[in-house]
Short mmCIF file of C-alpha atoms in Angstrom, two decimals:
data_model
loop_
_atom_site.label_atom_id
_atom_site.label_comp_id
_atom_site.label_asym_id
_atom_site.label_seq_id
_atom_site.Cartn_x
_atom_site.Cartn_y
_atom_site.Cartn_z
CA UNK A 18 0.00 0.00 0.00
CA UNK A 19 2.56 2.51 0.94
CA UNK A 20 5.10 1.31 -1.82
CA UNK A 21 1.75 2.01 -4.14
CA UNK A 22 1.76 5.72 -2.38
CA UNK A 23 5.23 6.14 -2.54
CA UNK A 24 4.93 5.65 -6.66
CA UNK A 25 1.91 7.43 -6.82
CA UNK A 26 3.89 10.46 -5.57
CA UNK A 27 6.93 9.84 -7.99
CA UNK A 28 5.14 9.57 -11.00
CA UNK A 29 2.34 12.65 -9.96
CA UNK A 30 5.49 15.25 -9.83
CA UNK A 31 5.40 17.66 -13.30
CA UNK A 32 7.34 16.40 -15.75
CA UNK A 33 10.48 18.70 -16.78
CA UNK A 34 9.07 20.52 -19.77
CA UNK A 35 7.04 23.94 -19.76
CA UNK A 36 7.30 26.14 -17.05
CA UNK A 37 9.74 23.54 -14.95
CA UNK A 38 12.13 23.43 -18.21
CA UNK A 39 12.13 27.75 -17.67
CA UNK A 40 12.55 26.83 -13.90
CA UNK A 41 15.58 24.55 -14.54
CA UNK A 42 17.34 27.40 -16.94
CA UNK A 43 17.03 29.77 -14.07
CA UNK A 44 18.24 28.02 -11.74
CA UNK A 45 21.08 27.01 -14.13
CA UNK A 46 22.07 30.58 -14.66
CA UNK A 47 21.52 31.43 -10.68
CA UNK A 48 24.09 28.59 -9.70
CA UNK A 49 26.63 29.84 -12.05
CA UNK A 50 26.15 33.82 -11.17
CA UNK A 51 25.66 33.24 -7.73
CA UNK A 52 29.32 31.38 -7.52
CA UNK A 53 31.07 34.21 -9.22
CA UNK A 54 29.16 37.15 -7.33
CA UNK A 55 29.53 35.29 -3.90
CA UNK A 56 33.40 35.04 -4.86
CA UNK A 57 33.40 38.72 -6.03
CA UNK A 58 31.21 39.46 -2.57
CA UNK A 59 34.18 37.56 -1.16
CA UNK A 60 36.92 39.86 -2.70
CA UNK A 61 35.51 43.23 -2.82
CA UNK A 62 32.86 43.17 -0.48
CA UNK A 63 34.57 42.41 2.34
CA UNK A 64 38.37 42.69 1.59
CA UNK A 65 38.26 45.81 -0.71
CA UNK A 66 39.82 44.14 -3.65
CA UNK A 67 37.86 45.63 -6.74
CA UNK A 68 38.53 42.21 -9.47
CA UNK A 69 37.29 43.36 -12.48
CA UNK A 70 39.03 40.65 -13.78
CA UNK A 71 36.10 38.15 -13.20
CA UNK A 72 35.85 36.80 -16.17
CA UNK A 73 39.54 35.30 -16.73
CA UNK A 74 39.17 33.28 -14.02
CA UNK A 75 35.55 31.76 -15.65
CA UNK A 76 37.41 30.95 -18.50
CA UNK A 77 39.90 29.14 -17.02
CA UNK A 78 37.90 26.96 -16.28
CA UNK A 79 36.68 26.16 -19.31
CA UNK A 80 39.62 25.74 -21.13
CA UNK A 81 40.95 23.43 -18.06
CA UNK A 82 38.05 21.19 -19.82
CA UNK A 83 38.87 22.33 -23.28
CA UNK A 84 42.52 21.82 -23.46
CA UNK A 85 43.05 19.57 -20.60
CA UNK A 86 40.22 17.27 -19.81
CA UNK A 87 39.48 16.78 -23.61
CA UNK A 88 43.18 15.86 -24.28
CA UNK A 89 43.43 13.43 -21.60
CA UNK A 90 39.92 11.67 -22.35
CA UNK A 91 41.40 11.18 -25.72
CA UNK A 92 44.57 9.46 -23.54
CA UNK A 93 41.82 7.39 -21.96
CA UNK A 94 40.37 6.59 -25.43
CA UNK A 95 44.11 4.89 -26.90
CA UNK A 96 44.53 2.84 -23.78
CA UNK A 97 41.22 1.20 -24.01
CA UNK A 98 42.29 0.63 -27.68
CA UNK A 99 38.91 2.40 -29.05
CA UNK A 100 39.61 4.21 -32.37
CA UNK A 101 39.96 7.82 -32.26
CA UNK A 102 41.90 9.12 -34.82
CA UNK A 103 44.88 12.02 -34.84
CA UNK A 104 44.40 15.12 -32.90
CA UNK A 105 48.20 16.13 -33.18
CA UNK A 106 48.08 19.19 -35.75
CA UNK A 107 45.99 22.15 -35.24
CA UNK A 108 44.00 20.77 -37.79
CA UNK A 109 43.42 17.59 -36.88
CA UNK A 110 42.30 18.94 -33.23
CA UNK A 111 40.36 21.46 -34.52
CA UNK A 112 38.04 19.58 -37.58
CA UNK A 113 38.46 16.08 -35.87
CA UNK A 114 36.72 17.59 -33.05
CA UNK A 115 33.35 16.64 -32.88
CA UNK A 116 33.86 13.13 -34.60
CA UNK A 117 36.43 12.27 -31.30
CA UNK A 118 33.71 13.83 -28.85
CA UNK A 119 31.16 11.59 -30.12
CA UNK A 120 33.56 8.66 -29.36
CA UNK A 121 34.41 9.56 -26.04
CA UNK A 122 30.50 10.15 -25.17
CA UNK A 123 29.49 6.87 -26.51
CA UNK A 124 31.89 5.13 -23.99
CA UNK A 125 31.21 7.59 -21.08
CA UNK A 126 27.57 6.38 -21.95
CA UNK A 127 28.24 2.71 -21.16
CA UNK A 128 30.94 3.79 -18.37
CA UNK A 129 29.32 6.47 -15.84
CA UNK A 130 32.48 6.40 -13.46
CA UNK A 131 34.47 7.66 -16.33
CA UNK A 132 31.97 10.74 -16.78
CA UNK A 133 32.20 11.12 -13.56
CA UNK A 134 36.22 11.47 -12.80
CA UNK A 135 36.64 13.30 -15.72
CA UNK A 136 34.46 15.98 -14.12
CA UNK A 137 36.03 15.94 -10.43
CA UNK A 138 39.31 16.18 -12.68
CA UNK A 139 38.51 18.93 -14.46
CA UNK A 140 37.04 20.96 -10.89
CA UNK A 141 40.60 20.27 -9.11
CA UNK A 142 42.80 21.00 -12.50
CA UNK A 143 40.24 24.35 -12.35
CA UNK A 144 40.58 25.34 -9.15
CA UNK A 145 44.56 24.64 -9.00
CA UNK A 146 44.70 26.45 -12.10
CA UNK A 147 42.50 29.25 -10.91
CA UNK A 148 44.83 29.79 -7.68
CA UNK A 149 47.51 29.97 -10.02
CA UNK A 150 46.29 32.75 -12.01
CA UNK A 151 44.96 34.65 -9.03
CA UNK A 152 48.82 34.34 -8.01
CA UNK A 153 50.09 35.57 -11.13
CA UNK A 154 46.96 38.41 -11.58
CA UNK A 155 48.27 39.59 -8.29
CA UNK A 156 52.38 39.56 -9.02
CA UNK A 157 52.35 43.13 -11.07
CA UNK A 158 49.31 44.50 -9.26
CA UNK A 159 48.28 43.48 -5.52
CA UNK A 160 51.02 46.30 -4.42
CA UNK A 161 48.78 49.28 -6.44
CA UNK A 162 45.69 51.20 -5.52
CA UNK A 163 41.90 49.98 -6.24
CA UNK A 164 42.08 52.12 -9.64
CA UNK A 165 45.07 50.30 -11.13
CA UNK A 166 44.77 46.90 -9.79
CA UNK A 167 41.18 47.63 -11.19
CA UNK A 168 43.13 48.53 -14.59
CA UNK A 169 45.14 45.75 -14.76
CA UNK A 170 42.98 43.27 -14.16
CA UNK A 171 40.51 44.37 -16.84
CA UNK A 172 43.35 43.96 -19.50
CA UNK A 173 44.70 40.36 -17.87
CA UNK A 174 40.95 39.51 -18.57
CA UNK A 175 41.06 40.74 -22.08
CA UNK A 176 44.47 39.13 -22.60
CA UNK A 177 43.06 35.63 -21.97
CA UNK A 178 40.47 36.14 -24.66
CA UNK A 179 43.31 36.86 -27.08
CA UNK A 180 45.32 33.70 -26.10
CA UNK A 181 41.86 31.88 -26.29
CA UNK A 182 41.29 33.23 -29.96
CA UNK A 183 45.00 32.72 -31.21
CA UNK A 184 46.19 29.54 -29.57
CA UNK A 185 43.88 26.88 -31.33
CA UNK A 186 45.24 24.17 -29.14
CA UNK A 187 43.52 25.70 -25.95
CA UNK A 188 40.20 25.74 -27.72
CA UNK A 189 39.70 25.74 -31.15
CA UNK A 190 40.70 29.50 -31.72
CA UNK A 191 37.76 31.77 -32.87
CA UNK A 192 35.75 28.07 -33.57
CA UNK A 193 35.15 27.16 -30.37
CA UNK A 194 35.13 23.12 -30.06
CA UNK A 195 32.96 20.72 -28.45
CA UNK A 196 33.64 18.87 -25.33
CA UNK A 197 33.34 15.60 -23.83
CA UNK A 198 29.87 15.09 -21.97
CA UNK A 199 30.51 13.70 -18.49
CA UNK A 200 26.68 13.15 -18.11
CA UNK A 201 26.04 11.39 -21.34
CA UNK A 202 25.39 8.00 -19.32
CA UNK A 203 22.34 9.84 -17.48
CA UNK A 204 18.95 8.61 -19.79
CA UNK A 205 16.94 12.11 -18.92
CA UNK A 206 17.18 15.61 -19.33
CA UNK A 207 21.49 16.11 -19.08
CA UNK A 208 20.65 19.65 -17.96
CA UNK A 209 18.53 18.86 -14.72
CA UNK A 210 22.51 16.90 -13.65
CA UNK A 211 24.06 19.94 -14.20
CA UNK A 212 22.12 22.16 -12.19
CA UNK A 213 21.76 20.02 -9.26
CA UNK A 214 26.05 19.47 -9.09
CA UNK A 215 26.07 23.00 -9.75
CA UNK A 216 23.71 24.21 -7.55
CA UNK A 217 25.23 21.89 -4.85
CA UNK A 218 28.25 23.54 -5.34
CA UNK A 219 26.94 26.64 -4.80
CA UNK A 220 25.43 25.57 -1.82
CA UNK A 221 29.30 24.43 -0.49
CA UNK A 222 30.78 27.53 -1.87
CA UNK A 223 28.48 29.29 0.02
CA UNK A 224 28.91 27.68 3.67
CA UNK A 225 33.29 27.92 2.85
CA UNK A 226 32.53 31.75 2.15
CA UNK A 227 30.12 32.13 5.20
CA UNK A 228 32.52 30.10 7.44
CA UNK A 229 35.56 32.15 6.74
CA UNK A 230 33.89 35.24 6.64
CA UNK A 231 32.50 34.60 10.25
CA UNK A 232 36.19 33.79 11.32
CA UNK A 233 38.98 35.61 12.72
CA UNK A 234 41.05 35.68 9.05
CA UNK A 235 36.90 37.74 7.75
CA UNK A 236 37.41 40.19 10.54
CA UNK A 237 40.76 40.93 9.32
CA UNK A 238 39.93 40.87 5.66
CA UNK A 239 37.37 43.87 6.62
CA UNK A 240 39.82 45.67 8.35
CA UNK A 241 41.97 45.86 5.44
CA UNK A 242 39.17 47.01 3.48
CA UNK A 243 38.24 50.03 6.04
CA UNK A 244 41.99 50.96 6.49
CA UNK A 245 44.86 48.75 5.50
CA UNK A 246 47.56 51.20 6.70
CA UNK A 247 46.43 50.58 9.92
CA UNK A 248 46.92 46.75 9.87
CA UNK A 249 50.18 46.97 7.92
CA UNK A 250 51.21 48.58 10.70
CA UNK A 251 49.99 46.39 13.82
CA UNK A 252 52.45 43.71 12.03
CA UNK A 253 49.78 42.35 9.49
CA UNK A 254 51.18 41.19 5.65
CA UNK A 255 48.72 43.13 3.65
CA UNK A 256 49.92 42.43 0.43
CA UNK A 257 49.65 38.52 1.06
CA UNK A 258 47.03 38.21 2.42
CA UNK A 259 45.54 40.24 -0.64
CA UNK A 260 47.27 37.90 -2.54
CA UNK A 261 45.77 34.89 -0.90
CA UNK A 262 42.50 36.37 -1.03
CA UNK A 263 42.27 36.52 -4.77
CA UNK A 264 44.11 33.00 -5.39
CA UNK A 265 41.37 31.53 -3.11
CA UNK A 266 38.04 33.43 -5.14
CA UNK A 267 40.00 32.72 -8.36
CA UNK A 268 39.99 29.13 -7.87
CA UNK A 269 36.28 28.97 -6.73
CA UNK A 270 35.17 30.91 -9.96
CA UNK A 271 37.22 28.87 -11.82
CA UNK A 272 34.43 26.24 -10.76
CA UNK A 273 31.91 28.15 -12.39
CA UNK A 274 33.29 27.96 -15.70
CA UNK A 275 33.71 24.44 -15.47
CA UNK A 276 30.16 23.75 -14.88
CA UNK A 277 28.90 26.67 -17.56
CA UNK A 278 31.07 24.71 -20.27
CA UNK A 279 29.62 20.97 -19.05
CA UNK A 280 26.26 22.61 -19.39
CA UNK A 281 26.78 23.81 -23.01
CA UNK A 282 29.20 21.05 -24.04
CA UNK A 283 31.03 23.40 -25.94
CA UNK A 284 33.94 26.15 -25.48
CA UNK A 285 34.20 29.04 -27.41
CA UNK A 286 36.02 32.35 -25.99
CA UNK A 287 33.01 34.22 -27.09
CA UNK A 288 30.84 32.55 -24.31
CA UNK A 289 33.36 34.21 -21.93
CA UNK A 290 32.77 37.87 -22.74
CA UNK A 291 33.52 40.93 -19.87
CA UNK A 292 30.20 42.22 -19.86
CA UNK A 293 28.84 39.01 -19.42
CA UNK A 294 31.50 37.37 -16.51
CA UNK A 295 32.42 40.07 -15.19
CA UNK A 296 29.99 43.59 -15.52
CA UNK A 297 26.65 41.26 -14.72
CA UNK A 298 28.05 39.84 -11.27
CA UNK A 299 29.51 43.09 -10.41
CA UNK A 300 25.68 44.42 -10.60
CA UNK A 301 24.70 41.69 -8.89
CA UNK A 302 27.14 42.56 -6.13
CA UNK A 303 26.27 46.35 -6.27
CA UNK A 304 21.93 46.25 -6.89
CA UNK A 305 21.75 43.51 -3.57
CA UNK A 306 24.71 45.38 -1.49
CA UNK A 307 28.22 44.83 -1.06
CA UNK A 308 29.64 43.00 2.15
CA UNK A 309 26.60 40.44 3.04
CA UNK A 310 25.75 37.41 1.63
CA UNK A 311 21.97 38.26 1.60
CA UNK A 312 22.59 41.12 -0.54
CA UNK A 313 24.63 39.35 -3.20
CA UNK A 314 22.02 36.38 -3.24
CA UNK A 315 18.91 39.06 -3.58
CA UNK A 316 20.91 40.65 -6.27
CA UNK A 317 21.83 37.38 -8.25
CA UNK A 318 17.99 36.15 -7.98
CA UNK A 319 16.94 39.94 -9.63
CA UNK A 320 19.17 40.26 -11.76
CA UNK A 321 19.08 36.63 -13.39
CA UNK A 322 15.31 36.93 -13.44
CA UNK A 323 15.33 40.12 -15.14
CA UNK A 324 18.07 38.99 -17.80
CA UNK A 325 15.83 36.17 -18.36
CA UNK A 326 12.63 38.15 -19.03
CA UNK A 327 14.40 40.80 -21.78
CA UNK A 328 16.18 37.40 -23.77
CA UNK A 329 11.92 36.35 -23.71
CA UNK A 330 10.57 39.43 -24.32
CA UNK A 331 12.65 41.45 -26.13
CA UNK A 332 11.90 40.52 -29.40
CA UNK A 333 7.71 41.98 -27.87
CA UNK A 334 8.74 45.69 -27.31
CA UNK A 335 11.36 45.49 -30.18
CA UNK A 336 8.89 47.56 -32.64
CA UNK A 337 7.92 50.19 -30.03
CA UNK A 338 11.51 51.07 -29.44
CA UNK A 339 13.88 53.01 -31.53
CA UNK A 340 17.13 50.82 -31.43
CA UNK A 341 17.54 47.20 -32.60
CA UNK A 342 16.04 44.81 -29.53
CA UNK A 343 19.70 42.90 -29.15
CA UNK A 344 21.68 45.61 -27.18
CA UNK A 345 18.55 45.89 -24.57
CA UNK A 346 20.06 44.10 -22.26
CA UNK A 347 23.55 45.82 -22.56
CA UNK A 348 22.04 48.96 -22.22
CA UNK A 349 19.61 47.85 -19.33
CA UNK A 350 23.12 46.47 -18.01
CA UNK A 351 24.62 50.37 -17.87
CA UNK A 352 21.34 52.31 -16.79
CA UNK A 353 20.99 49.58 -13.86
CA UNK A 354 24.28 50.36 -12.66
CA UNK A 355 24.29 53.94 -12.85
CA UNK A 356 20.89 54.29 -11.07
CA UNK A 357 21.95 52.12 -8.19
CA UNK A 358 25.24 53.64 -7.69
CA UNK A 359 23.04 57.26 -7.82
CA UNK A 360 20.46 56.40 -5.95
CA UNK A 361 21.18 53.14 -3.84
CA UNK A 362 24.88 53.06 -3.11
CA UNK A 363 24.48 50.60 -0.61
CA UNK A 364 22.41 48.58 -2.10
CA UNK A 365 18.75 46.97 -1.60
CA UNK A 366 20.26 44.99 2.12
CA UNK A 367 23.07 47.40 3.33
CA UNK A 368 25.63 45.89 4.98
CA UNK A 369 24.88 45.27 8.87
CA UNK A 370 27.76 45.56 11.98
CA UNK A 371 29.24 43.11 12.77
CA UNK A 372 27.82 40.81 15.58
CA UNK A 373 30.14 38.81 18.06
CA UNK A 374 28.89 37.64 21.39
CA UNK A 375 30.84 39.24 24.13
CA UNK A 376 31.11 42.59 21.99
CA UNK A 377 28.87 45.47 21.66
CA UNK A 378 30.21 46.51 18.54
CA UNK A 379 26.94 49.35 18.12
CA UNK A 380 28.44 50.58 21.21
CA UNK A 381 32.07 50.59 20.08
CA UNK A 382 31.29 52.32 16.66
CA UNK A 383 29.17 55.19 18.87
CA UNK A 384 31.44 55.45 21.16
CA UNK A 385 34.99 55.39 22.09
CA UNK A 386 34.95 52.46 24.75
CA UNK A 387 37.53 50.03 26.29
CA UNK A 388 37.33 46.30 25.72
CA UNK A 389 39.10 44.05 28.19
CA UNK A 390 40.27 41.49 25.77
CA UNK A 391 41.47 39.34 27.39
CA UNK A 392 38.26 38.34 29.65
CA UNK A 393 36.11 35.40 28.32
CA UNK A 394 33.61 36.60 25.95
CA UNK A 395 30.54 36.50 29.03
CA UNK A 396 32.72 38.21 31.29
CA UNK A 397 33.82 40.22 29.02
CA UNK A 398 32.54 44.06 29.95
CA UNK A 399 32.68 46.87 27.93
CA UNK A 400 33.11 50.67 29.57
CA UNK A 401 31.30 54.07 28.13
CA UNK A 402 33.95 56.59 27.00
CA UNK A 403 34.02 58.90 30.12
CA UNK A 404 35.02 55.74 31.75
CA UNK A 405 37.36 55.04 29.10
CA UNK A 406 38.83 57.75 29.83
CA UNK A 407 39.33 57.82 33.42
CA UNK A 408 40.85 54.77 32.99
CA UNK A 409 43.83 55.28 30.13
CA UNK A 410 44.39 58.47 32.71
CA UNK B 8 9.68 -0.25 8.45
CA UNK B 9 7.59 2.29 6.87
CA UNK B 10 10.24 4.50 5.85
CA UNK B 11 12.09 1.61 4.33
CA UNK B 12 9.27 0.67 2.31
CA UNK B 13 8.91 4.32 1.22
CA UNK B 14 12.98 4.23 0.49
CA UNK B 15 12.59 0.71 -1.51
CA UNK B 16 9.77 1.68 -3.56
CA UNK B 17 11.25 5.03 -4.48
CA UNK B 18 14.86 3.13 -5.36
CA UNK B 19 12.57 0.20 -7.23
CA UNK B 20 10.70 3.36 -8.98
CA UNK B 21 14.01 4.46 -9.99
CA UNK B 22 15.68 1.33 -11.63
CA UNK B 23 12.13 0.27 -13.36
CA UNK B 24 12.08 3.51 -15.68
CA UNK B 25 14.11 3.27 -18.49
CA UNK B 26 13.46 6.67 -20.71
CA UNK B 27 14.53 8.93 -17.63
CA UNK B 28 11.39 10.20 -17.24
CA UNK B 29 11.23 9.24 -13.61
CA UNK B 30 14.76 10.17 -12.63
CA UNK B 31 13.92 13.97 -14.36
CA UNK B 32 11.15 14.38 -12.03
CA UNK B 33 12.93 13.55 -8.75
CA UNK B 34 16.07 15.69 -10.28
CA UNK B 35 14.33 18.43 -10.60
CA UNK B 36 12.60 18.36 -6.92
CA UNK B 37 15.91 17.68 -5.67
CA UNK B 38 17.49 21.01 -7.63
CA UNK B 39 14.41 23.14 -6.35
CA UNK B 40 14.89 21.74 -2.66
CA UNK B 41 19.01 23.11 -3.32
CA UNK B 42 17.64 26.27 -4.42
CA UNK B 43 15.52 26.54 -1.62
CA UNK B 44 17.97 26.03 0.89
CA UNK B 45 20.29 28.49 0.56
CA UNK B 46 17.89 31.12 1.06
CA UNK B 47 16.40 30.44 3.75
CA UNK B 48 19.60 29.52 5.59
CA UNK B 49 20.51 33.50 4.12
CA UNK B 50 17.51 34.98 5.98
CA UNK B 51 17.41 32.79 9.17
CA UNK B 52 21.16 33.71 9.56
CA UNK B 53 20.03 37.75 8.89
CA UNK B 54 17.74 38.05 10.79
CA UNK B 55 19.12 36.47 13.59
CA UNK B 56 22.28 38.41 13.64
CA UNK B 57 20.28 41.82 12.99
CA UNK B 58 18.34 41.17 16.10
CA UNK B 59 21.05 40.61 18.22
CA UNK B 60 22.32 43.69 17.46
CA UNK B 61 19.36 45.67 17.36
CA UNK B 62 18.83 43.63 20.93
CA UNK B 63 22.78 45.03 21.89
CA UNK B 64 21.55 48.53 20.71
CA UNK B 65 18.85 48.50 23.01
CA UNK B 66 20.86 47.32 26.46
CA UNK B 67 23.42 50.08 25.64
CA UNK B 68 20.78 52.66 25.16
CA UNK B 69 18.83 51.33 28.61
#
C-alpha cells in the first residue's frame, strides 16, 4: 500500500518541460552567477579588492576542460584501444573535433564512473589552475591602488580572450570546439545533472565563504578594506594576504566555468565575454549590497530573473523602441548600474555591523569604549567613553 | 519499516524507468529543494544576527 503511495507520488510530480524546463534554466544561470558574485562578494565586499578581472578566471575553467580534460579523455580513449583518430596538428584537433567527442560520449555512456572522474578532474585541475592565475593576476598588481589593480585586471581579462582566440590548441581559436559530456550516461534531461552538481556547489561555496567570513582571518579581511595602513602597521602582511585572497576566489570561480562549459558542451572564448563574466556579477554585487551574503544572493535572484525576461521578451517591445532589440540588455546592463550607484549606493540589504557575542560593537562604533580582551567573551565588559577615559588616565 | 518501504519503492521506482522520465522528475525536486535552501539559511542567519544587534543597541541605550 505505501510502496503504491510512494509511486503514486513519484510519478504525480510535473514532468520537466514547460514552465519547470524555464525553472531549470534559471536556476542554471543562478548557480553559475551566484558562484562568481559570492566570490566577487568575497573579494571586494569584504576585503576591498575591486577584481574586475572576473571573467579570466571563468574561463579558465573552461579551457581546463577544453585543453586539458578533452586531451586526456582522448589518452583514456588509446589505452582502451577504441579508435579515435589524430588530434596532433591544429587541424586535426580542430576539424576532428566533434567526430572524437562523439567517441568519447558513446563510452562515457556505457561507463558512468568515467563521466564522472573526468568531471572531479577537471574541478581540481580548475581550481589549481584558478589559484595559479589569481597568483600571477596579483604579481604586477596586488602592491597598487583599487584604480590600477582595477586597470590591470581588466586587460589580464582581455588578454586571456586573445590567447583563447589565437592559440587553437587551448580551444579551437575563434571556432570554439565541443567537449566531452561527463553526463552522457544519465537517460533524462542532461541539464537537470548539471544544475543540481552546480547548484550543490553553490550551496558548499556558500557555507566555505560564510565560514571564513565569520572567522577571525573575515574580521581581518574587513579591516583591510576600512583601512589597511592601519593593519600593515599592527604587524599584518597586507599584500599577502591580498594575494591569498584573490588566489582563493579565483579558484572557486574557476568552478563556475567548469560547470557553464559541461552545461553547453562546448567552449568558445566568445561565451566568456567581460560584460557578461564580469559587468553582470559586479551588478549583482552592487543592486543587492556589497559586504553580506543576503545582498549578493537578492541581487543574483533579480538580476538573473530580469536577464531572463528581456532574452523572452525582447523581441515583444522590439517595434515600439527606436534601437535594434539585441543591445537591450547591454544597455539595461549600464542604466541599472548607474541608477543604483546614484540612488542606492548601498544597495537593496546594506551591509549590517558586525555581531560577536561578548562585543557590543553598536556601542564601540558610537562610542569610544575600552574592551578588556582578554576576559572570556561572558565576562567580558565593555566601559562608556568617560570611563574610558578615566581609565587610560 | 515504513520509511524503508517508502525508500525501496522510491529506489525500485528508480531502476524500473528506463526513458529517464522518472529520474527527471525527482532531479528536478531535488534542484528546487538546493535552491531553496540556501535562502532560507541567508535569511534565518540575517535576521538572527540583525536582532542581536538591534537587541545590543537597546541594552546600551537602557
Amino acid at each position: 500500500m505505501i510502496d503504491q503511495v510512494a509511486l503514486g507520488i513519484i510519478s504525480s510530480l510535473p514532468t520537466v518541460e514547460g514552465l519547470p524546463r524555464l525553472i531549470t534554466d534559471v536556476a542554471l544561470s543562478f548557480g553559475f552567477f551566484v558562484i562568481v558574485a559570492m566570490a566577487l562578494n568575497f573579494q571586494y565586499g569584504n576585503a576591498g579588492i575591486p577584481n574586475m578581472g572576473c571573467a579570466v578566471q571563468v574561463i579558465v575553467g573552461a579551457f581546463t576542460l577544453s585543453a586539458i580534460t578533452s586531451r586526456l579523455s582522448y589518452q583514456i580513449m588509446v589505452w582502451i584501444n577504441v579508435p579515435i583518430g589524430p588530434w596532433d596538428t591544429n587541424y586535426d584537433w580542430i576539424y576532428g573535433n566533434v567526430a572524437r567527442v562523439g567517441v568519447v560520449n558513446e563510452v562515457i555512456k556505457n561507463n558512468p564512473f568515467l563521466g564522472i572522474g573526468l568531471l572531479l578532474f577537471s574541478l581540481a585541475v580548475a581550481m589549481v589552475l584558478g589559484a595559479i592565475l589569481g597568483y600571477l593576476m596579483s604579481l604586477p598588481a596586488i602592491r597598487l591602488r583599487a584604480t590600477y589593480l582595477m586597470i590591470v585586471l581588466i586587460t589580464v581579462a582581455d588578454a586571456s580572450q586573445r590567447f583563447g582566440f589565437n592559440i587553437p590548441a587551448i580551444c579551437g581559436g575563434t571556432l570554439g570546439m565541443a567537449i566531452p559530456n561527463p553526463f552522457e550516461w544519465y537517460p533524462g534531461d542532461q541539464s537537470l545533472v548539471v544544475g543540481v552538481v552546480t547548484l550543490f556547489i553553490g550551496l558548499v561555496s556558500f557555507f566555505v565563504f560564510r565560514t571564513m567570513l565569520n572567522s577571525p582571518y573575515g574580521r581581518l579581511m574587513r579591516s583591510i578594506r576600512e583601512n589597511e595602513v592601519t593593519v600593515s602597521s599592527v604587524g599584518k602582511n597586507v599584500v599577502s594576504i591580498r594575494r591569498n585572497i584573490l588566489m582563493f576566489a579565483s579558484a572557486i570561480t574557476a568552478i563556475a566555468g567548469v560547470l557553464y562549459a559541461t552545461w553547453i558542451n562546448f567552449v568558445s572564448v566568445s561565451f566568456y565575454y567581460r560584460n557578461y563574466w564580469t559587468y553582470w556579477p559586479w551588478l549583482m554585487l552592487i543592486l543587492g549590497g556589497p559586504g553580506n551574503n543576503a545582498g549578493t544572493f537578492l541581487g543574483c535572484v533579480l538580476i538573473v530573473i530580469f536577464r531572463k525576461l528581456i532574452q523572452m521578451y525582447k523581441w515583444v517591445i522590439d517595434p515600439y523602441i527606436f534601437f535594434t532589440a539585441q543591445i537591450l540588455e547591454d544597455l539595461i546592463l549600464g542604466f541599472l548600474l548607474l541608477a543604483v550607484m546614484l540612488f542606492r549606493p548601498n544597495g537593496l540589504i546594506p551591509e549590517k555591523l558586525l555581531y560577536i557575542p561578548g562585543v557590543n560593537y553598536t556601542q564601540l562604533v558610537k562610542e569610544q569604549v575600552k574592551v578588556d580582551w582578554r576576559s572570556t567573551p561572558k565576562a567580558r565588559k565593555t566601559k562608556p567613553s568617560s570611563e574610558a577615559k578615566e581609565a587610560d588616565k | 519499516m515504513m520509511l524503508q518501504n517508502i525508500l525501496l519503492a522510491s529506489v525500485l521506482a528508480l531502476l524500473n524507468v528506463r526513458q529517464g522520465e522518472g529520474y527527471d522528475n525527482i532531479l528536478f525536486w531535488v534542484m528546487i529543494a538546493l535552491w531553496i535552501i540556501m535562502p532560507v539559511f541567508i535569511i534565518y542567519e540575517e535576521l538572527q544576527g540583525r536582532r542581536a544587534l538591534a537587541e545590543a543597541e537597546k541594552s546600551t541605550d537602557g
